[in-house]
């Protein structure tokens, strides 16, 4: 079933078609949410809200964009709403998870690294600083940066999701990179 048929079937309330949509887009939605909230449990909760929204508003989808673009928009909006609602709690939880390793995304390729807690702690601190710097970006810069760096979307795809021109996305990315350089330089200037 192609995207158009899938959404038309969902619009009729077909739960099997909806299950197929969830299976197709679940990983994309969870990963996008995680790129914003940095916590797998919260990302999974938000993704459930995303799919509820997709099901409840399937009748509003007009096919003016790709289905994946529409789902990205809903995902980004739900993630940003979650951040707004849980700003302080989310920040401390994200840093705590990064520092204490409850979400282990670190690739331990050699035993020598695993045997070096000092290197692990240093890497966790750097990740926390990076997440904090990304979270401090202005909202539109943060969205563009997360979609490009964590979701590997092209500038054109980001422009569709954010409903902007490609040149606006390029500008947002440029400013985001400059702001991150400034923030991270301030964190690490004493180490240089």
GROMACS .gro file of C-alpha atoms in nm:
model
  192
    1UNK     CA    1   0.000   0.000   0.000
    2UNK     CA    2   0.150   0.338  -0.099
    3UNK     CA    3   0.136   0.646   0.127
    4UNK     CA    4  -0.176   0.789  -0.036
    5UNK     CA    5  -0.370   0.464  -0.003
    6UNK     CA    6  -0.243   0.418   0.351
    7UNK     CA    7  -0.362   0.758   0.472
    8UNK     CA    8  -0.696   0.721   0.290
    9UNK     CA    9  -0.752   0.387   0.461
   10UNK     CA   10  -0.658   0.537   0.798
   11UNK     CA   11  -0.904   0.821   0.734
   12UNK     CA   12  -1.180   0.560   0.724
   13UNK     CA   13  -1.075   0.442   1.072
   14UNK     CA   14  -0.903   0.119   0.963
   15UNK     CA   15  -0.688   0.010   1.257
   16UNK     CA   16  -0.481  -0.237   1.050
   17UNK     CA   17  -0.371   0.044   0.821
   18UNK     CA   18  -0.289   0.257   1.124
   19UNK     CA   19  -0.082  -0.029   1.269
   20UNK     CA   20   0.106  -0.049   0.938
   21UNK     CA   21   0.175   0.326   0.952
   22UNK     CA   22   0.303   0.297   1.310
   23UNK     CA   23   0.535   0.010   1.215
   24UNK     CA   24   0.668   0.207   0.918
   25UNK     CA   25   0.731   0.536   1.103
   26UNK     CA   26   0.785   0.437   1.467
   27UNK     CA   27   1.165   0.439   1.458
   28UNK     CA   28   1.171   0.773   1.274
   29UNK     CA   29   0.932   0.932   1.525
   30UNK     CA   30   1.106   0.796   1.837
   31UNK     CA   31   1.451   0.901   1.710
   32UNK     CA   32   1.326   1.247   1.621
   33UNK     CA   33   1.170   1.288   1.964
   34UNK     CA   34   1.490   1.164   2.129
   35UNK     CA   35   1.696   1.419   1.938
   36UNK     CA   36   1.491   1.690   2.110
   37UNK     CA   37   1.441   1.550   2.461
   38UNK     CA   38   1.755   1.331   2.496
   39UNK     CA   39   1.567   1.070   2.698
   40UNK     CA   40   1.438   0.745   2.549
   41UNK     CA   41   1.149   0.703   2.794
   42UNK     CA   42   1.019   1.055   2.722
   43UNK     CA   43   1.075   1.005   2.348
   44UNK     CA   44   0.864   0.690   2.354
   45UNK     CA   45   0.587   0.869   2.546
   46UNK     CA   46   0.589   1.159   2.301
   47UNK     CA   47   0.585   0.919   2.005
   48UNK     CA   48   0.263   0.766   2.139
   49UNK     CA   49   0.112   1.115   2.148
   50UNK     CA   50   0.234   1.171   1.792
   51UNK     CA   51   0.062   0.860   1.661
   52UNK     CA   52  -0.259   0.943   1.848
   53UNK     CA   53  -0.249   1.285   1.683
   54UNK     CA   54  -0.182   1.127   1.342
   55UNK     CA   55  -0.480   0.895   1.383
   56UNK     CA   56  -0.712   1.166   1.514
   57UNK     CA   57  -0.617   1.420   1.249
   58UNK     CA   58  -0.569   1.188   0.949
   59UNK     CA   59  -0.876   1.351   0.793
   60UNK     CA   60  -0.685   1.682   0.789
   61UNK     CA   61  -0.400   1.545   0.576
   62UNK     CA   62  -0.450   1.691   0.227
   63UNK     CA   63  -0.150   1.540   0.052
   64UNK     CA   64   0.018   1.876  -0.008
   65UNK     CA   65   0.339   1.729   0.131
   66UNK     CA   66   0.476   1.381   0.177
   67UNK     CA   67   0.323   1.181   0.459
   68UNK     CA   68   0.664   1.159   0.630
   69UNK     CA   69   0.694   1.540   0.622
   70UNK     CA   70   0.353   1.576   0.786
   71UNK     CA   71   0.450   1.321   1.053
   72UNK     CA   72   0.781   1.505   1.111
   73UNK     CA   73   0.588   1.830   1.166
   74UNK     CA   74   0.362   1.668   1.423
   75UNK     CA   75   0.663   1.503   1.589
   76UNK     CA   76   0.860   1.828   1.612
   77UNK     CA   77   0.558   2.015   1.749
   78UNK     CA   78   0.482   1.747   2.011
   79UNK     CA   79   0.850   1.739   2.114
   80UNK     CA   80   0.865   2.117   2.149
   81UNK     CA   81   0.540   2.120   2.347
   82UNK     CA   82   0.683   1.858   2.580
   83UNK     CA   83   1.000   2.065   2.627
   84UNK     CA   84   0.797   2.377   2.702
   85UNK     CA   85   0.583   2.188   2.952
   86UNK     CA   86   0.877   2.017   3.122
   87UNK     CA   87   1.159   2.266   3.064
   88UNK     CA   88   1.345   2.241   3.394
   89UNK     CA   89   1.261   1.879   3.465
   90UNK     CA   90   1.361   1.771   3.115
   91UNK     CA   91   1.694   1.952   3.128
   92UNK     CA   92   1.798   1.802   3.462
   93UNK     CA   93   1.674   1.456   3.363
   94UNK     CA   94   1.861   1.469   3.033
   95UNK     CA   95   2.185   1.575   3.198
   96UNK     CA   96   2.139   1.313   3.470
   97UNK     CA   97   2.079   1.041   3.214
   98UNK     CA   98   2.383   1.147   3.017
   99UNK     CA   99   2.609   1.169   3.321
  100UNK     CA  100   2.491   0.854   3.492
  101UNK     CA  101   2.449   0.641   3.181
  102UNK     CA  102   2.085   0.531   3.194
  103UNK     CA  103   2.068   0.576   2.820
  104UNK     CA  104   2.389   0.426   2.690
  105UNK     CA  105   2.437   0.537   2.333
  106UNK     CA  106   2.812   0.532   2.366
  107UNK     CA  107   2.983   0.285   2.138
  108UNK     CA  108   3.234   0.090   2.341
  109UNK     CA  109   3.451  -0.068   2.076
  110UNK     CA  110   3.747  -0.169   2.281
  111UNK     CA  111   3.784  -0.310   2.625
  112UNK     CA  112   4.058  -0.061   2.699
  113UNK     CA  113   3.805   0.222   2.675
  114UNK     CA  114   3.555   0.034   2.893
  115UNK     CA  115   3.829  -0.006   3.153
  116UNK     CA  116   3.889   0.370   3.163
  117UNK     CA  117   3.621   0.536   3.378
  118UNK     CA  118   3.804   0.867   3.348
  119UNK     CA  119   3.752   0.866   2.971
  120UNK     CA  120   3.389   0.761   3.010
  121UNK     CA  121   3.323   1.042   3.258
  122UNK     CA  122   3.495   1.294   3.031
  123UNK     CA  123   3.288   1.178   2.733
  124UNK     CA  124   2.966   1.195   2.938
  125UNK     CA  125   3.051   1.548   3.047
  126UNK     CA  126   3.113   1.653   2.688
  127UNK     CA  127   2.782   1.502   2.577
  128UNK     CA  128   2.602   1.686   2.857
  129UNK     CA  129   2.768   2.014   2.754
  130UNK     CA  130   2.674   1.957   2.390
  131UNK     CA  131   2.310   1.873   2.473
  132UNK     CA  132   2.290   2.177   2.698
  133UNK     CA  133   2.432   2.400   2.422
  134UNK     CA  134   2.187   2.258   2.165
  135UNK     CA  135   1.896   2.301   2.406
  136UNK     CA  136   1.998   2.666   2.457
  137UNK     CA  137   1.972   2.746   2.085
  138UNK     CA  138   1.676   2.957   1.973
  139UNK     CA  139   1.385   2.728   1.888
  140UNK     CA  140   1.401   2.744   1.507
  141UNK     CA  141   1.778   2.696   1.506
  142UNK     CA  142   1.742   2.400   1.742
  143UNK     CA  143   1.477   2.239   1.521
  144UNK     CA  144   1.681   2.280   1.204
  145UNK     CA  145   2.001   2.159   1.373
  146UNK     CA  146   1.836   1.852   1.529
  147UNK     CA  147   1.665   1.751   1.205
  148UNK     CA  148   1.989   1.787   1.009
  149UNK     CA  149   2.240   1.639   1.251
  150UNK     CA  150   2.035   1.378   1.437
  151UNK     CA  151   1.779   1.285   1.170
  152UNK     CA  152   2.006   1.337   0.868
  153UNK     CA  153   1.747   1.541   0.677
  154UNK     CA  154   1.863   1.755   0.388
  155UNK     CA  155   1.809   2.130   0.397
  156UNK     CA  156   1.528   2.088   0.142
  157UNK     CA  157   1.352   1.831   0.363
  158UNK     CA  158   1.395   2.054   0.668
  159UNK     CA  159   1.247   2.344   0.469
  160UNK     CA  160   0.939   2.129   0.398
  161UNK     CA  161   0.901   2.026   0.762
  162UNK     CA  162   0.948   2.379   0.895
  163UNK     CA  163   0.758   2.539   0.606
  164UNK     CA  164   1.049   2.770   0.521
  165UNK     CA  165   1.264   2.837   0.218
  166UNK     CA  166   1.587   2.643   0.174
  167UNK     CA  167   1.786   2.966   0.212
  168UNK     CA  168   1.613   3.030   0.548
  169UNK     CA  169   1.716   2.682   0.664
  170UNK     CA  170   2.074   2.745   0.549
  171UNK     CA  171   2.074   3.068   0.749
  172UNK     CA  172   1.933   2.893   1.058
  173UNK     CA  173   2.197   2.622   1.033
  174UNK     CA  174   2.476   2.876   0.993
  175UNK     CA  175   2.359   3.073   1.297
  176UNK     CA  176   2.310   2.751   1.498
  177UNK     CA  177   2.666   2.640   1.425
  178UNK     CA  178   2.804   2.982   1.523
  179UNK     CA  179   2.601   2.983   1.846
  180UNK     CA  180   2.717   2.630   1.930
  181UNK     CA  181   3.079   2.727   1.865
  182UNK     CA  182   3.044   3.023   2.102
  183UNK     CA  183   2.873   2.817   2.373
  184UNK     CA  184   3.114   2.528   2.352
  185UNK     CA  185   3.415   2.757   2.333
  186UNK     CA  186   3.298   2.918   2.658
  187UNK     CA  187   3.273   2.569   2.817
  188UNK     CA  188   3.616   2.457   2.706
  189UNK     CA  189   3.826   2.774   2.686
  190UNK     CA  190   4.015   2.682   3.001
  191UNK     CA  191   4.116   2.347   2.851
  192UNK     CA  192   4.275   2.504   2.544
   0.00000   0.00000   0.00000
